[in-house]
CSV table of C-alpha atoms in Angstrom, one decimal:
chain,number,residue,atom,x,y,z
B,138,UNK,CA,0.0,0.0,0.0
B,139,UNK,CA,1.6,3.2,-1.0
B,140,UNK,CA,2.0,6.2,1.3
B,141,UNK,CA,-0.9,8.7,0.8
B,142,UNK,CA,0.5,11.2,-1.7
B,143,UNK,CA,-0.2,14.9,-1.4
B,144,UNK,CA,-2.7,16.6,-3.7
B,145,UNK,CA,-1.3,19.4,-5.8
B,146,UNK,CA,-3.4,22.6,-5.8
B,147,UNK,CA,-1.3,25.1,-7.7
B,148,UNK,CA,1.8,25.4,-9.7
B,149,UNK,CA,3.1,28.9,-9.5
B,150,UNK,CA,5.8,30.5,-11.7
B,151,UNK,CA,7.6,33.6,-10.7
B,152,UNK,CA,10.7,35.6,-11.4
B,153,UNK,CA,12.4,36.9,-8.3
B,154,UNK,CA,15.7,38.7,-8.0
B,155,UNK,CA,18.3,36.7,-6.0
B,156,UNK,CA,18.1,37.4,-2.3
B,157,UNK,CA,15.2,39.8,-2.7
B,158,UNK,CA,12.0,37.8,-2.1
B,159,UNK,CA,9.7,40.0,-0.1
B,160,UNK,CA,6.0,39.7,1.0
B,161,UNK,CA,5.1,42.3,-1.6
B,162,UNK,CA,3.9,41.8,-5.2
B,163,UNK,CA,4.7,39.6,-7.1
B,164,UNK,CA,5.3,37.1,-4.3
B,165,UNK,CA,2.6,38.4,-1.9
B,166,UNK,CA,-0.5,38.1,-4.1
B,167,UNK,CA,0.6,35.0,-5.9
B,168,UNK,CA,1.4,32.9,-2.8
B,169,UNK,CA,-1.3,34.6,-0.8
B,170,UNK,CA,-3.9,33.4,-3.2
B,171,UNK,CA,-2.7,29.8,-2.8
B,172,UNK,CA,-2.8,30.2,1.0
B,173,UNK,CA,1.0,29.7,1.4
B,174,UNK,CA,3.3,30.9,4.1
B,175,UNK,CA,4.8,33.9,2.3
B,176,UNK,CA,7.4,34.8,5.0
B,177,UNK,CA,8.6,31.2,5.1
B,178,UNK,CA,9.1,31.1,1.4
B,179,UNK,CA,10.9,34.5,1.3
B,180,UNK,CA,13.5,33.7,3.9
B,181,UNK,CA,14.0,30.2,2.5
B,182,UNK,CA,14.4,31.5,-1.1
B,183,UNK,CA,16.8,34.3,0.0
B,184,UNK,CA,19.0,31.8,1.9
B,185,UNK,CA,19.1,29.5,-1.1
B,186,UNK,CA,20.0,32.3,-3.5
B,187,UNK,CA,22.5,33.9,-1.1
B,188,UNK,CA,25.4,32.7,-3.3
B,189,UNK,CA,24.1,34.4,-6.4
B,190,UNK,CA,24.8,38.0,-7.3
B,191,UNK,CA,22.1,40.5,-6.2
B,192,UNK,CA,19.6,41.5,-8.8
B,193,UNK,CA,20.1,38.3,-10.8
B,194,UNK,CA,16.5,37.2,-11.8
B,195,UNK,CA,15.8,33.7,-10.7
B,196,UNK,CA,12.9,31.7,-12.2
B,197,UNK,CA,11.0,29.9,-9.5
B,198,UNK,CA,8.4,27.2,-9.8
B,199,UNK,CA,6.4,26.6,-6.6
B,200,UNK,CA,4.2,23.5,-6.2
B,201,UNK,CA,1.5,24.1,-3.6
B,202,UNK,CA,-0.3,21.2,-1.9
B,203,UNK,CA,-3.8,21.0,-0.4
B,204,UNK,CA,-2.3,21.0,3.1
B,205,UNK,CA,-0.8,24.4,2.4
B,206,UNK,CA,2.7,22.9,2.3
B,207,UNK,CA,4.8,23.6,-0.8
B,208,UNK,CA,8.0,22.8,-2.5
B,209,UNK,CA,9.9,24.9,-5.0
B,210,UNK,CA,12.6,24.7,-7.7
B,211,UNK,CA,14.8,27.4,-9.0
B,212,UNK,CA,16.3,27.5,-12.5
B,213,UNK,CA,19.2,29.4,-14.0
B,214,UNK,CA,18.3,33.0,-15.0
B,215,UNK,CA,16.4,33.5,-18.2
B,216,UNK,CA,18.4,33.4,-21.4
B,217,UNK,CA,17.3,37.0,-22.2
B,218,UNK,CA,19.0,38.2,-19.0
B,219,UNK,CA,22.4,36.7,-20.1
B,220,UNK,CA,22.0,37.9,-23.7
B,221,UNK,CA,21.4,41.4,-22.6
B,222,UNK,CA,24.3,41.3,-20.1
B,223,UNK,CA,26.6,39.9,-22.7
B,224,UNK,CA,25.7,42.8,-25.0
B,225,UNK,CA,26.1,45.3,-22.2
B,226,UNK,CA,22.4,46.2,-22.5
B,227,UNK,CA,20.3,47.5,-19.7
B,228,UNK,CA,17.3,45.5,-18.2
B,229,UNK,CA,14.3,46.4,-20.2
B,230,UNK,CA,16.5,47.4,-23.1
B,231,UNK,CA,16.1,46.0,-26.6
B,232,UNK,CA,15.0,46.8,-30.1
B,233,UNK,CA,12.3,49.3,-30.5
B,234,UNK,CA,11.0,47.3,-33.4
B,235,UNK,CA,11.5,43.6,-32.6
B,236,UNK,CA,11.9,41.6,-35.8
B,237,UNK,CA,12.8,44.7,-37.8
B,238,UNK,CA,15.5,46.6,-36.1
B,239,UNK,CA,18.7,45.3,-34.5
B,240,UNK,CA,19.5,46.4,-31.0
B,241,UNK,CA,23.0,45.0,-30.8
B,242,UNK,CA,25.3,42.1,-31.6
B,243,UNK,CA,26.3,39.1,-29.6
B,244,UNK,CA,29.2,36.8,-30.3
B,245,UNK,CA,29.0,33.1,-30.9
B,246,UNK,CA,31.3,32.5,-27.9
B,247,UNK,CA,28.9,34.3,-25.6
B,248,UNK,CA,26.0,32.3,-27.0
B,249,UNK,CA,27.9,29.1,-26.4
B,250,UNK,CA,28.6,30.1,-22.7
B,251,UNK,CA,24.9,31.0,-22.2
B,252,UNK,CA,23.8,27.7,-23.7
B,253,UNK,CA,26.1,25.8,-21.3
B,254,UNK,CA,24.5,27.6,-18.4
B,255,UNK,CA,21.0,27.0,-19.6
B,256,UNK,CA,21.7,23.4,-20.3
B,257,UNK,CA,22.0,22.9,-16.5
B,258,UNK,CA,18.2,23.3,-16.4
B,259,UNK,CA,17.4,20.5,-18.7
B,260,UNK,CA,19.8,18.1,-17.0
B,261,UNK,CA,18.1,18.7,-13.7
B,262,UNK,CA,14.8,17.2,-14.6
B,263,UNK,CA,12.9,15.2,-12.0
B,264,UNK,CA,13.8,11.5,-11.5
B,265,UNK,CA,10.8,9.2,-11.2
H,152,UNK,CA,-6.2,51.5,17.1
H,153,UNK,CA,-7.4,48.0,16.5
H,154,UNK,CA,-4.8,45.2,17.1
H,155,UNK,CA,-3.0,44.2,14.0
H,156,UNK,CA,-3.7,47.4,12.1
H,157,UNK,CA,-0.1,48.5,12.4
H,158,UNK,CA,1.0,45.3,10.9
H,159,UNK,CA,-1.5,45.6,8.0
H,160,UNK,CA,-0.5,49.2,7.5
H,161,UNK,CA,3.2,48.2,7.5
H,162,UNK,CA,2.5,45.5,4.9
H,163,UNK,CA,0.5,47.9,2.8
H,164,UNK,CA,3.3,50.5,2.8
H,165,UNK,CA,5.8,47.8,2.0
H,166,UNK,CA,3.6,46.7,-0.9
H,167,UNK,CA,3.8,50.3,-2.1
H,168,UNK,CA,0.0,50.6,-1.6
H,169,UNK,CA,-2.4,51.5,1.1
H,170,UNK,CA,-4.9,48.9,2.2
H,171,UNK,CA,-7.4,50.0,-0.4
H,172,UNK,CA,-5.0,50.7,-3.1
H,173,UNK,CA,-4.6,48.4,-6.0
H,174,UNK,CA,-1.3,46.5,-5.7
H,175,UNK,CA,-1.8,44.1,-8.6
H,176,UNK,CA,-4.1,43.2,-11.5
H,177,UNK,CA,-5.1,39.6,-11.4
H,178,UNK,CA,-5.9,38.1,-14.8
H,179,UNK,CA,-7.6,34.7,-15.0
H,180,UNK,CA,-7.9,32.5,-18.1
H,181,UNK,CA,-10.2,29.6,-17.5
H,182,UNK,CA,-10.5,26.3,-19.1
H,183,UNK,CA,-7.1,26.2,-20.7
H,184,UNK,CA,-5.9,22.8,-21.7
H,185,UNK,CA,-3.2,21.2,-19.6
H,186,UNK,CA,-0.9,20.8,-22.5
H,187,UNK,CA,-0.7,24.4,-23.3
H,188,UNK,CA,-1.0,25.9,-19.8
H,189,UNK,CA,2.7,25.9,-19.1
H,190,UNK,CA,3.6,27.6,-22.4
H,191,UNK,CA,0.9,30.1,-21.8
H,192,UNK,CA,2.4,30.9,-18.4
H,193,UNK,CA,5.8,31.4,-19.9
H,194,UNK,CA,4.4,33.6,-22.6
H,195,UNK,CA,2.5,35.7,-20.0
H,196,UNK,CA,5.6,36.0,-17.8
H,197,UNK,CA,7.5,37.2,-20.9
H,198,UNK,CA,4.7,39.7,-21.6
H,199,UNK,CA,5.0,41.5,-18.3
H,200,UNK,CA,3.2,39.2,-15.8
H,201,UNK,CA,4.9,39.1,-12.5
H,202,UNK,CA,3.6,35.7,-11.6
H,203,UNK,CA,1.7,32.9,-13.4
H,204,UNK,CA,-0.1,30.2,-11.6
H,205,UNK,CA,-1.8,27.0,-12.9
H,206,UNK,CA,-4.6,25.3,-11.0
H,207,UNK,CA,-7.4,22.9,-11.7
H,208,UNK,CA,-10.3,24.3,-13.6
H,209,UNK,CA,-13.4,22.8,-12.0
H,210,UNK,CA,-16.8,24.3,-12.9
H,211,UNK,CA,-19.6,23.5,-10.6
H,212,UNK,CA,-20.7,20.0,-10.6
H,213,UNK,CA,-17.8,18.4,-12.4
H,214,UNK,CA,-15.7,15.8,-10.7
H,215,UNK,CA,-12.3,16.6,-9.2
H,216,UNK,CA,-9.3,15.6,-11.2
H,217,UNK,CA,-6.8,15.2,-8.4
H,218,UNK,CA,-3.2,15.7,-9.2
H,219,UNK,CA,-0.8,13.8,-6.9
H,220,UNK,CA,2.7,14.9,-6.0
H,221,UNK,CA,4.3,11.7,-7.2
H,222,UNK,CA,2.3,11.1,-10.3
H,223,UNK,CA,3.6,11.1,-13.8
H,224,UNK,CA,0.8,13.3,-14.9
H,225,UNK,CA,2.2,16.8,-14.4
H,226,UNK,CA,-0.9,18.9,-15.0
H,227,UNK,CA,-4.7,18.8,-14.9
H,228,UNK,CA,-6.5,18.3,-18.1
H,229,UNK,CA,-8.4,21.5,-17.8
H,230,UNK,CA,-6.7,24.4,-16.0
H,231,UNK,CA,-7.2,27.9,-14.8
H,232,UNK,CA,-4.2,30.1,-15.4
H,233,UNK,CA,-4.0,33.1,-13.0
H,234,UNK,CA,-1.5,35.8,-13.6
H,235,UNK,CA,-0.7,39.0,-11.7
H,236,UNK,CA,0.4,42.2,-13.5
H,237,UNK,CA,1.7,45.4,-12.0
H,238,UNK,CA,-1.0,48.0,-11.6
H,239,UNK,CA,-1.5,50.2,-14.6
H,240,UNK,CA,-0.4,47.5,-17.1
H,241,UNK,CA,-2.3,47.2,-20.4
H,242,UNK,CA,-3.4,43.7,-19.7
H,243,UNK,CA,-5.3,43.4,-22.9
H,244,UNK,CA,-2.1,44.1,-24.9
H,245,UNK,CA,0.0,41.8,-22.8
H,246,UNK,CA,-2.5,39.0,-23.4
H,247,UNK,CA,-2.5,39.7,-27.1
H,248,UNK,CA,1.3,39.4,-27.2
H,249,UNK,CA,1.2,36.1,-25.2
H,250,UNK,CA,-1.5,34.7,-27.5
H,251,UNK,CA,0.6,35.6,-30.5
H,252,UNK,CA,3.7,34.0,-29.1
H,253,UNK,CA,1.9,30.7,-28.3
H,254,UNK,CA,0.7,30.6,-31.9
H,255,UNK,CA,-3.0,30.9,-31.1
H,256,UNK,CA,-5.4,32.1,-33.7
H,257,UNK,CA,-8.3,32.7,-31.3
H,258,UNK,CA,-7.9,35.5,-28.8
H,259,UNK,CA,-7.6,34.6,-25.1
H,260,UNK,CA,-10.7,34.9,-23.1
H,261,UNK,CA,-10.0,36.3,-19.6
H,262,UNK,CA,-11.2,38.2,-16.6
H,263,UNK,CA,-9.4,41.0,-14.8
H,264,UNK,CA,-9.7,41.7,-11.1
H,265,UNK,CA,-8.0,44.4,-9.1
H,266,UNK,CA,-6.1,43.1,-6.1
H,267,UNK,CA,-5.9,45.3,-3.0
H,268,UNK,CA,-3.1,44.8,-0.5
H,269,UNK,CA,-5.6,43.8,2.2
H,270,UNK,CA,-6.7,40.6,0.5
H,271,UNK,CA,-3.4,38.7,0.7
H,272,UNK,CA,-2.2,40.5,3.7
H,273,UNK,CA,-5.3,39.1,5.4
H,274,UNK,CA,-4.4,35.6,4.2
H,275,UNK,CA,-1.0,36.0,6.0
H,276,UNK,CA,-2.7,37.2,9.1
H,277,UNK,CA,-5.1,34.3,9.2
H,278,UNK,CA,-2.2,31.8,9.0
H,279,UNK,CA,-0.7,33.0,12.3
H,280,UNK,CA,-1.6,31.1,15.5
H,281,UNK,CA,0.0,30.9,18.9
H,282,UNK,CA,3.1,28.7,18.6
H,283,UNK,CA,4.9,26.8,21.3
H,284,UNK,CA,8.6,27.1,20.8
H,285,UNK,CA,10.0,25.5,24.0
H,286,UNK,CA,8.7,24.4,27.3
H,287,UNK,CA,6.6,27.4,28.6
H,288,UNK,CA,7.8,29.7,25.8
H,289,UNK,CA,5.2,30.7,23.2
H,290,UNK,CA,5.0,33.2,20.4
H,291,UNK,CA,1.5,34.8,20.3
H,292,UNK,CA,0.1,36.8,17.4
H,293,UNK,CA,-1.1,40.0,18.9
H,294,UNK,CA,-4.8,39.3,18.3
H,295,UNK,CA,-4.8,35.8,20.0
H,296,UNK,CA,-5.0,34.7,23.6
H,297,UNK,CA,-2.1,32.7,25.0
H,298,UNK,CA,-3.1,29.1,25.6
H,299,UNK,CA,-0.8,29.0,28.6
H,300,UNK,CA,-1.2,32.3,30.5
H,301,UNK,CA,1.7,31.4,32.9
H,302,UNK,CA,4.3,30.8,30.3
H,303,UNK,CA,6.7,33.3,28.8
H,304,UNK,CA,4.5,34.6,26.0
H,305,UNK,CA,6.2,36.8,23.4
H,306,UNK,CA,3.4,38.8,21.8
H,307,UNK,CA,4.1,39.8,18.2
H,308,UNK,CA,2.4,41.9,15.6
H,309,UNK,CA,3.5,39.7,12.7
H,310,UNK,CA,4.1,42.2,9.9
H,311,UNK,CA,6.4,42.6,7.1
H,312,UNK,CA,9.5,42.3,9.2
H,313,UNK,CA,10.8,38.8,9.4
H,314,UNK,CA,10.5,36.9,12.6
H,315,UNK,CA,7.1,35.5,13.5
H,316,UNK,CA,8.6,32.6,15.4
H,317,UNK,CA,7.5,30.2,12.6
H,318,UNK,CA,10.7,29.9,10.6
H,319,UNK,CA,13.1,27.2,11.7
H,320,UNK,CA,15.9,29.8,12.1
H,321,UNK,CA,13.9,31.9,14.5
H,322,UNK,CA,12.9,28.9,16.5
H,323,UNK,CA,16.5,27.6,16.7
H,324,UNK,CA,17.6,30.9,18.2
H,325,UNK,CA,14.6,31.1,20.5
H,326,UNK,CA,15.3,27.7,21.9
H,327,UNK,CA,18.9,28.6,22.3
H,328,UNK,CA,17.9,31.7,24.3
H,329,UNK,CA,15.5,29.6,26.3
H,330,UNK,CA,18.0,27.0,27.1
H,331,UNK,CA,20.4,29.6,28.4
H,332,UNK,CA,17.9,31.8,30.3
H,333,UNK,CA,20.0,31.4,33.5
H,334,UNK,CA,22.9,33.0,31.6
H,335,UNK,CA,20.6,35.8,30.4
H,336,UNK,CA,19.5,37.0,33.8
H,337,UNK,CA,20.6,40.6,34.3
H,338,UNK,CA,22.6,40.6,31.1
H,339,UNK,CA,22.8,42.8,28.0
H,340,UNK,CA,21.8,41.4,24.7
H,341,UNK,CA,22.5,42.5,21.1
H,342,UNK,CA,20.1,41.3,18.4
H,343,UNK,CA,21.8,42.1,15.1
H,344,UNK,CA,19.4,41.8,12.1
H,345,UNK,CA,16.5,42.0,14.4
H,346,UNK,CA,13.6,41.8,12.0
H,347,UNK,CA,10.5,41.9,14.1
H,348,UNK,CA,12.6,42.1,17.3
H,349,UNK,CA,11.3,38.7,18.4
H,350,UNK,CA,14.7,37.5,19.7
H,351,UNK,CA,15.5,40.7,21.6
H,352,UNK,CA,12.0,40.8,23.1
H,353,UNK,CA,12.2,37.1,24.0
H,354,UNK,CA,15.6,37.6,25.7
H,355,UNK,CA,14.2,40.5,27.7
H,356,UNK,CA,11.2,38.4,28.8
H,357,UNK,CA,13.5,35.5,29.7
H,358,UNK,CA,15.4,37.7,32.1
H,359,UNK,CA,17.9,39.9,30.2
H,360,UNK,CA,18.3,43.3,31.7
H,361,UNK,CA,18.5,45.3,28.5
H,362,UNK,CA,18.8,44.7,24.8
H,363,UNK,CA,19.9,46.6,21.7
H,364,UNK,CA,18.5,45.7,18.2
H,365,UNK,CA,19.4,46.8,14.8
H,366,UNK,CA,18.4,46.1,11.2
H,367,UNK,CA,19.1,47.4,7.7
H,368,UNK,CA,15.3,47.7,7.2
H,369,UNK,CA,13.9,50.8,8.8
H,370,UNK,CA,10.5,49.1,9.0
H,371,UNK,CA,12.1,46.3,11.0
H,372,UNK,CA,13.5,48.9,13.4
H,373,UNK,CA,10.0,50.3,13.8
H,374,UNK,CA,8.5,46.8,14.2
H,375,UNK,CA,11.0,45.9,16.9
H,376,UNK,CA,10.1,49.0,18.9
H,377,UNK,CA,6.4,48.3,18.5
H,378,UNK,CA,6.7,44.6,19.6
H,379,UNK,CA,8.8,45.6,22.6
H,380,UNK,CA,6.0,48.0,23.6
H,381,UNK,CA,3.5,45.3,23.1
H,382,UNK,CA,5.4,43.2,25.6
H,383,UNK,CA,6.0,45.9,28.1
H,384,UNK,CA,9.7,46.0,27.6
H,385,UNK,CA,10.0,49.1,25.5
H,386,UNK,CA,12.1,50.9,28.2
H,387,UNK,CA,14.7,48.1,28.1
H,388,UNK,CA,15.1,47.9,24.3
H,389,UNK,CA,17.0,50.3,22.0
H,390,UNK,CA,16.3,49.8,18.3
H,391,UNK,CA,18.4,51.6,15.7
H,392,UNK,CA,18.9,51.3,12.0
H,393,UNK,CA,22.2,50.0,10.6
H,394,UNK,CA,23.7,49.9,7.1
H,395,UNK,CA,24.4,46.8,5.1
H,396,UNK,CA,28.1,47.7,4.6
H,397,UNK,CA,30.0,46.1,7.5
H,398,UNK,CA,32.6,48.8,7.3
H,399,UNK,CA,30.0,51.5,8.0
H,400,UNK,CA,30.2,53.2,11.4
H,401,UNK,CA,28.9,51.3,14.4
H,402,UNK,CA,25.1,51.8,14.4
H,403,UNK,CA,24.5,52.6,18.1
H,404,UNK,CA,27.0,55.4,17.9
H,405,UNK,CA,25.7,56.6,14.6
H,406,UNK,CA,22.2,56.8,16.0
H,407,UNK,CA,23.4,58.7,19.0
H,408,UNK,CA,22.0,55.8,21.1
H,409,UNK,CA,25.1,54.8,23.0
H,410,UNK,CA,24.1,56.7,26.2
H,411,UNK,CA,20.6,55.2,26.1
H,412,UNK,CA,21.9,51.7,25.4
H,413,UNK,CA,24.5,52.0,28.1
H,414,UNK,CA,27.4,50.9,26.0
H,415,UNK,CA,28.3,48.9,23.0
H,416,UNK,CA,29.3,45.8,25.0
H,417,UNK,CA,27.0,42.8,25.2
H,418,UNK,CA,27.1,39.6,27.1
H,419,UNK,CA,25.0,37.8,24.5
H,420,UNK,CA,24.9,38.5,20.8
H,421,UNK,CA,22.4,36.9,18.5
H,422,UNK,CA,22.4,37.3,14.7
H,423,UNK,CA,19.8,35.6,12.6
H,424,UNK,CA,20.5,36.9,9.1
H,425,UNK,CA,22.0,35.1,6.0
H,426,UNK,CA,25.4,33.7,5.2
H,427,UNK,CA,26.7,36.8,3.3
H,428,UNK,CA,26.1,39.4,6.0
H,429,UNK,CA,27.2,37.0,8.7
H,430,UNK,CA,30.6,36.4,7.1
H,431,UNK,CA,31.2,40.1,6.8
H,432,UNK,CA,30.0,40.9,10.3
H,433,UNK,CA,32.4,38.8,12.3
H,434,UNK,CA,34.7,41.6,13.4
H,435,UNK,CA,31.7,43.8,14.4
H,436,UNK,CA,29.9,41.1,16.4
H,437,UNK,CA,33.3,40.2,18.0
H,438,UNK,CA,33.6,43.9,18.9
H,439,UNK,CA,30.3,43.9,20.6
H,440,UNK,CA,31.0,40.8,22.7
H,441,UNK,CA,32.5,41.0,26.2
H,442,UNK,CA,35.2,38.4,26.9
H,443,UNK,CA,33.5,35.2,27.7
H,444,UNK,CA,30.4,36.4,25.9
H,445,UNK,CA,27.9,34.2,24.1
H,446,UNK,CA,27.1,34.3,20.4
H,447,UNK,CA,24.4,32.6,18.3
H,448,UNK,CA,24.3,32.8,14.6
H,449,UNK,CA,21.6,31.5,12.3
H,450,UNK,CA,19.9,32.0,8.9
H,451,UNK,CA,22.4,29.7,7.2
H,452,UNK,CA,22.1,26.4,5.5
H,453,UNK,CA,23.9,23.5,7.1
H,454,UNK,CA,26.3,23.4,4.1
H,455,UNK,CA,27.2,27.1,4.8
H,456,UNK,CA,28.0,26.5,8.5
H,457,UNK,CA,31.7,25.6,8.1
H,458,UNK,CA,32.4,28.8,6.2
H,459,UNK,CA,30.6,30.9,8.8
H,460,UNK,CA,32.4,29.1,11.7
H,461,UNK,CA,35.8,29.8,10.0
H,462,UNK,CA,35.0,33.5,9.8
H,463,UNK,CA,34.3,33.6,13.5
H,464,UNK,CA,37.0,31.2,14.7
H,465,UNK,CA,39.6,34.0,15.2
H,466,UNK,CA,37.3,35.5,17.8
H,467,UNK,CA,35.2,32.8,19.3
H,468,UNK,CA,35.7,29.2,20.4
H,469,UNK,CA,33.5,26.3,21.6
H,470,UNK,CA,31.3,26.2,18.5
H,471,UNK,CA,28.2,24.0,18.5
H,472,UNK,CA,26.1,23.3,15.5
H,473,UNK,CA,22.4,22.8,15.9
H,474,UNK,CA,20.0,22.1,13.0
């Protein structure tokens, strides 16, 4: 007889800067709606991302269960973050006319390095 | 002022909104197929959404489709996708972009609701209950009655400042203080990175004569003072702001509080922060400690403990690790 498994109620995706989870939007409303302990998550997340540079955006996926417990996974920062950094571009920067006008140039070496980092995400899929 | 209103007000300010102000726009897309829900979330996050959540879509009368933690099935067949946008966002335009990116030909059907800070702040409030930390030591949210009136009951207005007594790190420190209450009697305590002030207040209630508390967050400094007042120990606590830079001048002196605090020497120092600040603060905390003084550090993962211990080894000995 298998152990009673937990029932999943929500899967929440967020982007939070390393070490900067706070009980304000976006974390507050998103976790609050699922009835999760926001403070607990914030401190836990900040401790876990303490080794990363401040302001690095960290994709987080939180799985919430019917007993209000939760688990979460972090991934490497979004590819767009690395690309903009490699090009020396500001956050929120980019072409004014995507698909039509170039905003900058990135080297193949940079793209290779970024791909290496992002590849860590795929390798870390769940083991059944 | 009704109990808890300061906490709510503090949360609301922190959320950059007053209780009634809109802090987010919640956009709900119902009856999305499980296969495409995840892609839609990613597209919405790329379109300006701050968060995207998937849950089961269950219109009235339909059977539940339970999703278990260990199952191979990763998503419900029919989902509701809920996203939050910053106030003032053109949600219609964001959804159009997301629809285009996911290759849809039909426009997304959605509802928008305004979220006021009070909604989720209330959820946080409701989740707090009296909590027993150690034998006859409880943390009591301000609006609750203590289950054990004769115990040491630390009243807190759980607000935005960290330290409700719930987190393992807070509990570890509280248990440490409780175990050493005979050492606390008549002593001076420093709570560095005080958050809500829970550790300083607990130390005072457990017998410490006076305490100083400091935090980089000015709202935490306010919360610590408020919680001290709630517990009738405001006259024995000095709370001052400090800067994150460990080379910045000593905070008690900077705040002109040395006279009120008595001195910058403490018999017991407790710092429940994070690895980064703790590593940098070793000289400062050593400077605060009297010879033979006690020190407790927390807020670190077990794997981070050796590095922290190494940073403090030049000044302290007799380390014990508790998880």
